[in-house]
Amino acid sequence: MTKPRNYKTEAIIIKKTKLGEADRILTFYTPRLGKIQGVAKGVRRPRSKMSGHLELLTHSQVSFARGKNLDTVTGSQTINGFCDVKSDLMLVSYALYITELVNKFTEDHIEDQPLFELLLNTLDNLVPEANNDLTLRYFELHLLDHAGYRPQLRHCVSCRSALPPRTNSFSLKAGGVLCPKCNSTQPATISISYNSLRLLRLLQDSDYAILPDIEVKAPTAAEVEWIMRSYIRYLLERDIKSAAWLDSLKHQLQKSQMALL
């Protein structure tokens, strides 16, 4: 069956690349078409009517015309511009980290509506004064689930025995937690406290509604972040570029807060 030349979809803009003097190649994540790309012609010109609707981190209704190599964006209308996120540099850094993960862990044209909903809900849950690091941990765990890399947190990934309520190890290669007896059987392991394991289990098995009720001590938050970052780095075989900027902003914010004390 021949596909229609023109089509329309809602989409979240997750990446943009300059093309020529006035155009951009945009990467969209959509509910039905998965990740797609399109050329937005003239969008970098000051008088472009579409530029505001095709900004990074924007949820829009986008119209396309099919092309030989890349489809062309023919129209766009903002559904949600996430203005609160874009007006806060710290929240922007969180959002860019999230969208980079989606881009790295997905292939083109593979439908995953639940992942689209996860991305949309995560952007909605990035708010000032909230524990946005916890939001990121929730997103990372559920993104890995969609990508086929759900970490095993309920029993030893090697011998399948129940994990004791003590410090265990997380195996990057095996993709889950090892009991103390199996720790030496796997390379590239990270120590994981029982508090961190309980937090990861809670996030893995819950929805966003539970996040405001969770209180996390700083050492546990730091350990869980390190484990998730390490696992993601191992899977992708590279660093997430936006993570460095996020960490830099968090460090600057901490220094500013210390200076006020």
mmCIF file of C-alpha atoms in Angstrom:
data_model
loop_
_atom_site.group_PDB
_atom_site.id
_atom_site.type_symbol
_atom_site.label_atom_id
_atom_site.label_comp_id
_atom_site.label_asym_id
_atom_site.label_seq_id
_atom_site.Cartn_x
_atom_site.Cartn_y
_atom_site.Cartn_z
ATOM 1 C CA MET A 1 0.000 0.000 0.000
ATOM 2 C CA THR A 2 1.404 3.390 -1.012
ATOM 3 C CA LYS A 3 1.929 5.766 1.851
ATOM 4 C CA PRO A 4 0.303 9.205 1.493
ATOM 5 C CA ARG A 5 2.707 11.958 0.504
ATOM 6 C CA ASN A 6 1.639 14.199 3.387
ATOM 7 C CA TYR A 7 1.140 13.163 6.992
ATOM 8 C CA LYS A 8 0.807 14.691 10.444
ATOM 9 C CA THR A 9 1.888 13.556 13.901
ATOM 10 C CA GLU A 10 2.395 14.909 17.367
ATOM 11 C CA ALA A 11 6.059 14.890 18.293
ATOM 12 C CA ILE A 12 8.632 16.032 20.817
ATOM 13 C CA ILE A 13 11.720 17.682 19.335
ATOM 14 C CA ILE A 14 14.701 15.916 20.896
ATOM 15 C CA LYS A 15 17.592 17.109 18.708
ATOM 16 C CA LYS A 16 18.405 19.791 16.164
ATOM 17 C CA THR A 17 21.286 20.141 13.685
ATOM 18 C CA LYS A 18 22.117 23.107 11.476
ATOM 19 C CA LEU A 19 21.828 22.557 7.732
ATOM 20 C CA GLY A 20 23.110 25.168 5.315
ATOM 21 C CA GLU A 21 22.492 28.833 6.101
ATOM 22 C CA ALA A 22 18.853 28.746 7.185
ATOM 23 C CA ASP A 23 17.647 25.160 7.544
ATOM 24 C CA ARG A 24 17.727 22.553 10.303
ATOM 25 C CA ILE A 25 17.519 18.800 10.506
ATOM 26 C CA LEU A 26 15.261 18.002 13.451
ATOM 27 C CA THR A 27 14.916 14.722 15.299
ATOM 28 C CA PHE A 28 11.418 14.008 16.608
ATOM 29 C CA TYR A 29 10.091 11.362 18.952
ATOM 30 C CA THR A 30 6.512 10.445 18.113
ATOM 31 C CA PRO A 31 3.869 8.133 19.623
ATOM 32 C CA ARG A 32 3.143 6.088 16.480
ATOM 33 C CA LEU A 33 6.184 6.494 14.230
ATOM 34 C CA GLY A 34 8.929 6.273 16.838
ATOM 35 C CA LYS A 35 11.987 8.400 16.183
ATOM 36 C CA ILE A 36 11.977 10.258 12.871
ATOM 37 C CA GLN A 37 13.912 13.070 11.244
ATOM 38 C CA GLY A 38 12.811 15.933 9.048
ATOM 39 C CA VAL A 39 14.187 19.028 7.379
ATOM 40 C CA ALA A 40 12.739 22.342 8.524
ATOM 41 C CA LYS A 41 13.553 24.729 5.682
ATOM 42 C CA GLY A 42 14.179 28.382 6.488
ATOM 43 C CA VAL A 43 13.467 27.795 10.187
ATOM 44 C CA ARG A 44 16.593 29.687 11.297
ATOM 45 C CA ARG A 45 15.502 32.875 9.532
ATOM 46 C CA PRO A 46 14.199 35.608 11.905
ATOM 47 C CA ARG A 47 10.830 35.780 10.134
ATOM 48 C CA SER A 48 10.181 32.040 10.110
ATOM 49 C CA LYS A 49 6.629 31.342 11.283
ATOM 50 C CA MET A 50 7.495 27.799 12.330
ATOM 51 C CA SER A 51 10.636 28.428 14.391
ATOM 52 C CA GLY A 52 8.865 28.870 17.727
ATOM 53 C CA HIS A 53 6.908 25.653 17.215
ATOM 54 C CA LEU A 54 10.017 23.643 16.355
ATOM 55 C CA GLU A 55 12.282 24.539 19.247
ATOM 56 C CA LEU A 56 14.140 21.845 21.123
ATOM 57 C CA LEU A 57 12.089 20.386 24.017
ATOM 58 C CA THR A 58 8.763 21.324 22.430
ATOM 59 C CA HIS A 59 5.717 19.079 22.099
ATOM 60 C CA SER A 60 4.096 19.992 18.781
ATOM 61 C CA GLN A 61 1.714 18.809 16.104
ATOM 62 C CA VAL A 62 3.924 18.575 13.036
ATOM 63 C CA SER A 63 3.045 18.171 9.354
ATOM 64 C CA PHE A 64 5.436 16.512 6.890
ATOM 65 C CA ALA A 65 5.813 15.937 3.177
ATOM 66 C CA ARG A 66 7.646 12.735 2.309
ATOM 67 C CA GLY A 67 10.978 13.130 0.556
ATOM 68 C CA LYS A 68 13.475 10.841 -1.126
ATOM 69 C CA ASN A 69 15.952 10.888 1.751
ATOM 70 C CA LEU A 70 14.502 13.108 4.476
ATOM 71 C CA ASP A 71 10.926 14.269 4.905
ATOM 72 C CA THR A 72 10.240 18.010 4.921
ATOM 73 C CA VAL A 73 8.424 19.790 7.718
ATOM 74 C CA THR A 74 5.548 21.740 6.177
ATOM 75 C CA GLY A 75 3.814 23.023 9.304
ATOM 76 C CA SER A 76 3.843 22.912 13.081
ATOM 77 C CA GLN A 77 1.701 23.985 16.026
ATOM 78 C CA THR A 78 2.835 23.920 19.645
ATOM 79 C CA ILE A 79 0.922 21.679 22.035
ATOM 80 C CA ASN A 80 3.169 22.295 25.036
ATOM 81 C CA GLY A 81 6.244 24.498 24.958
ATOM 82 C CA PHE A 82 7.368 23.515 28.490
ATOM 83 C CA CYS A 83 7.960 27.184 29.248
ATOM 84 C CA ASP A 84 8.701 26.541 32.939
ATOM 85 C CA VAL A 85 11.453 24.131 31.971
ATOM 86 C CA LYS A 86 12.963 26.422 29.340
ATOM 87 C CA SER A 87 13.014 29.393 31.730
ATOM 88 C CA ASP A 88 15.187 27.510 34.237
ATOM 89 C CA LEU A 89 18.731 26.632 33.132
ATOM 90 C CA MET A 90 18.946 23.758 35.604
ATOM 91 C CA LEU A 91 15.708 22.230 34.342
ATOM 92 C CA VAL A 92 16.885 22.643 30.747
ATOM 93 C CA SER A 93 19.977 20.601 31.570
ATOM 94 C CA TYR A 94 17.821 17.822 33.036
ATOM 95 C CA ALA A 95 15.559 17.860 29.975
ATOM 96 C CA LEU A 96 18.468 17.722 27.521
ATOM 97 C CA TYR A 97 19.918 14.771 29.403
ATOM 98 C CA ILE A 98 16.581 12.963 29.109
ATOM 99 C CA THR A 99 16.155 13.640 25.386
ATOM 100 C CA GLU A 100 19.746 12.619 24.648
ATOM 101 C CA LEU A 101 19.092 9.285 26.352
ATOM 102 C CA VAL A 102 15.985 8.752 24.220
ATOM 103 C CA ASN A 103 17.964 9.539 21.092
ATOM 104 C CA LYS A 104 20.818 7.180 22.022
ATOM 105 C CA PHE A 105 18.666 4.237 23.078
ATOM 106 C CA THR A 106 16.187 4.228 20.178
ATOM 107 C CA GLU A 107 16.360 3.332 16.498
ATOM 108 C CA ASP A 108 14.465 5.161 13.754
ATOM 109 C CA HIS A 109 10.867 4.249 12.870
ATOM 110 C CA ILE A 110 10.194 1.839 15.763
ATOM 111 C CA GLU A 111 6.848 2.592 17.392
ATOM 112 C CA ASP A 112 6.820 2.751 21.186
ATOM 113 C CA GLN A 113 3.900 4.809 22.428
ATOM 114 C CA PRO A 114 4.573 3.982 26.129
ATOM 115 C CA LEU A 115 8.085 5.414 25.722
ATOM 116 C CA PHE A 116 6.626 8.556 24.152
ATOM 117 C CA GLU A 117 4.292 8.866 27.159
ATOM 118 C CA LEU A 118 7.236 8.314 29.528
ATOM 119 C CA LEU A 119 9.192 11.113 27.842
ATOM 120 C CA LEU A 120 6.199 13.449 27.899
ATOM 121 C CA ASN A 121 5.408 12.711 31.558
ATOM 122 C CA THR A 122 9.033 13.180 32.551
ATOM 123 C CA LEU A 123 9.206 16.621 30.967
ATOM 124 C CA ASP A 124 5.966 17.464 32.783
ATOM 125 C CA ASN A 125 7.480 16.326 36.082
ATOM 126 C CA LEU A 126 10.552 18.565 35.831
ATOM 127 C CA VAL A 127 9.592 21.437 38.122
ATOM 128 C CA PRO A 128 11.507 23.935 40.300
ATOM 129 C CA GLU A 129 12.161 22.953 43.916
ATOM 130 C CA ALA A 130 11.363 19.273 43.235
ATOM 131 C CA ASN A 131 13.769 16.360 43.549
ATOM 132 C CA ASN A 132 14.530 16.302 39.843
ATOM 133 C CA ASP A 133 17.454 13.932 40.319
ATOM 134 C CA LEU A 134 14.941 11.358 41.528
ATOM 135 C CA THR A 135 12.860 12.054 38.422
ATOM 136 C CA LEU A 136 15.919 11.291 36.305
ATOM 137 C CA ARG A 137 16.536 8.012 38.116
ATOM 138 C CA TYR A 138 12.914 7.012 37.519
ATOM 139 C CA PHE A 139 13.225 7.916 33.848
ATOM 140 C CA GLU A 140 16.515 6.046 33.412
ATOM 141 C CA LEU A 141 15.108 2.847 34.908
ATOM 142 C CA HIS A 142 11.953 2.880 32.819
ATOM 143 C CA LEU A 143 13.785 3.879 29.625
ATOM 144 C CA LEU A 144 16.107 0.896 30.104
ATOM 145 C CA ASP A 145 13.038 -1.293 30.516
ATOM 146 C CA HIS A 146 11.698 -0.088 27.142
ATOM 147 C CA ALA A 147 15.117 -0.556 25.522
ATOM 148 C CA GLY A 148 15.420 -4.165 26.715
ATOM 149 C CA TYR A 149 18.007 -3.547 29.419
ATOM 150 C CA ARG A 150 15.843 -3.766 32.542
ATOM 151 C CA PRO A 151 18.262 -4.309 35.441
ATOM 152 C CA GLN A 152 17.569 -7.335 37.636
ATOM 153 C CA LEU A 153 17.093 -6.033 41.176
ATOM 154 C CA ARG A 154 14.994 -8.746 42.849
ATOM 155 C CA HIS A 155 17.424 -11.658 42.978
ATOM 156 C CA CYS A 156 21.030 -12.479 42.174
ATOM 157 C CA VAL A 157 21.454 -12.227 38.423
ATOM 158 C CA SER A 158 23.932 -15.115 38.520
ATOM 159 C CA CYS A 159 22.647 -17.797 40.942
ATOM 160 C CA ARG A 160 19.040 -16.519 41.166
ATOM 161 C CA SER A 161 19.092 -16.638 44.967
ATOM 162 C CA ALA A 162 17.383 -14.010 47.124
ATOM 163 C CA LEU A 163 19.547 -10.976 47.808
ATOM 164 C CA PRO A 164 20.489 -10.511 51.458
ATOM 165 C CA PRO A 165 19.605 -7.195 53.145
ATOM 166 C CA ARG A 166 23.209 -6.003 53.105
ATOM 167 C CA THR A 167 25.711 -4.528 50.678
ATOM 168 C CA ASN A 168 25.714 -6.452 47.387
ATOM 169 C CA SER A 169 27.236 -5.709 43.969
ATOM 170 C CA PHE A 170 25.800 -4.448 40.701
ATOM 171 C CA SER A 171 27.237 -6.128 37.619
ATOM 172 C CA LEU A 172 27.413 -3.891 34.563
ATOM 173 C CA LYS A 173 27.987 -6.848 32.246
ATOM 174 C CA ALA A 174 25.243 -9.066 33.671
ATOM 175 C CA GLY A 175 22.814 -6.172 34.070
ATOM 176 C CA GLY A 176 21.782 -6.759 37.630
ATOM 177 C CA VAL A 177 22.678 -7.313 41.260
ATOM 178 C CA LEU A 178 25.001 -10.076 42.440
ATOM 179 C CA CYS A 179 24.912 -11.651 45.869
ATOM 180 C CA PRO A 180 28.177 -11.613 47.884
ATOM 181 C CA LYS A 181 28.935 -15.230 46.886
ATOM 182 C CA CYS A 182 28.734 -14.469 43.158
ATOM 183 C CA ASN A 183 30.477 -11.108 43.228
ATOM 184 C CA SER A 184 33.877 -12.560 42.290
ATOM 185 C CA THR A 185 32.438 -14.385 39.268
ATOM 186 C CA GLN A 186 31.730 -11.213 37.282
ATOM 187 C CA PRO A 187 34.004 -8.341 36.183
ATOM 188 C CA ALA A 188 33.036 -4.659 36.316
ATOM 189 C CA THR A 189 30.944 -4.659 39.480
ATOM 190 C CA ILE A 190 29.887 -1.738 41.666
ATOM 191 C CA SER A 191 29.086 -1.911 45.353
ATOM 192 C CA ILE A 192 25.406 -1.281 46.070
ATOM 193 C CA SER A 193 24.055 -0.685 49.560
ATOM 194 C CA TYR A 194 20.750 -2.157 50.616
ATOM 195 C CA ASN A 195 19.202 1.339 50.862
ATOM 196 C CA SER A 196 20.155 2.038 47.249
ATOM 197 C CA LEU A 197 18.793 -1.321 46.140
ATOM 198 C CA ARG A 198 15.484 -0.639 47.896
ATOM 199 C CA LEU A 199 15.233 2.781 46.230
ATOM 200 C CA LEU A 200 15.902 1.356 42.769
ATOM 201 C CA ARG A 201 13.297 -1.353 43.309
ATOM 202 C CA LEU A 202 10.742 1.220 44.411
ATOM 203 C CA LEU A 203 11.373 3.412 41.375
ATOM 204 C CA GLN A 204 11.326 0.453 39.006
ATOM 205 C CA ASP A 205 7.964 -0.820 40.254
ATOM 206 C CA SER A 206 6.111 2.479 40.796
ATOM 207 C CA ASP A 207 4.740 5.384 38.776
ATOM 208 C CA TYR A 208 5.494 9.100 38.973
ATOM 209 C CA ALA A 209 2.802 9.735 41.576
ATOM 210 C CA ILE A 210 4.991 8.256 44.290
ATOM 211 C CA LEU A 211 8.009 10.537 43.731
ATOM 212 C CA PRO A 212 6.922 13.486 45.942
ATOM 213 C CA ASP A 213 6.576 11.115 48.915
ATOM 214 C CA ILE A 214 10.084 9.671 48.652
ATOM 215 C CA GLU A 215 12.809 11.084 50.875
ATOM 216 C CA VAL A 216 16.352 10.152 49.931
ATOM 217 C CA LYS A 217 19.496 10.838 51.916
ATOM 218 C CA ALA A 218 22.380 12.397 50.003
ATOM 219 C CA PRO A 219 24.735 9.352 50.160
ATOM 220 C CA THR A 220 22.032 7.060 48.783
ATOM 221 C CA ALA A 221 21.129 9.537 46.015
ATOM 222 C CA ALA A 222 24.785 9.841 45.003
ATOM 223 C CA GLU A 223 25.302 6.074 44.984
ATOM 224 C CA VAL A 224 22.200 5.396 42.889
ATOM 225 C CA GLU A 225 23.199 8.109 40.411
ATOM 226 C CA TRP A 226 26.667 6.580 40.069
ATOM 227 C CA ILE A 227 25.256 3.095 39.489
ATOM 228 C CA MET A 228 22.775 4.250 36.846
ATOM 229 C CA ARG A 229 25.290 6.469 35.065
ATOM 230 C CA SER A 230 27.851 3.653 35.027
ATOM 231 C CA TYR A 231 25.354 1.128 33.665
ATOM 232 C CA ILE A 232 24.191 3.518 30.933
ATOM 233 C CA ARG A 233 27.781 4.334 29.992
ATOM 234 C CA TYR A 234 28.571 0.615 29.783
ATOM 235 C CA LEU A 235 25.560 -0.087 27.548
ATOM 236 C CA LEU A 236 26.211 2.812 25.177
ATOM 237 C CA GLU A 237 30.006 2.450 25.288
ATOM 238 C CA ARG A 238 30.248 6.220 25.572
ATOM 239 C CA ASP A 239 29.467 9.110 27.890
ATOM 240 C CA ILE A 240 26.274 11.105 27.657
ATOM 241 C CA LYS A 241 27.449 14.552 26.545
ATOM 242 C CA SER A 242 24.699 16.467 28.333
ATOM 243 C CA ALA A 243 25.589 14.763 31.642
ATOM 244 C CA ALA A 244 28.802 16.797 31.886
ATOM 245 C CA TRP A 245 26.881 20.073 31.555
ATOM 246 C CA LEU A 246 24.282 18.900 34.059
ATOM 247 C CA ASP A 247 26.986 17.992 36.576
ATOM 248 C CA SER A 248 28.730 21.335 36.037
ATOM 249 C CA LEU A 249 25.541 23.295 36.728
ATOM 250 C CA LYS A 250 24.802 21.239 39.839
ATOM 251 C CA HIS A 251 28.321 21.900 41.107
ATOM 252 C CA GLN A 252 27.962 25.643 40.507
ATOM 253 C CA LEU A 253 24.608 25.654 42.296
ATOM 254 C CA GLN A 254 26.076 23.840 45.293
ATOM 255 C CA LYS A 255 28.938 26.336 45.472
ATOM 256 C CA SER A 256 26.476 29.242 45.388
ATOM 257 C CA GLN A 257 24.395 27.703 48.148
ATOM 258 C CA MET A 258 27.483 27.118 50.292
ATOM 259 C CA ALA A 259 28.555 30.740 49.795
ATOM 260 C CA LEU A 260 25.225 31.917 51.215
ATOM 261 C CA LEU A 261 25.650 29.955 54.434
#
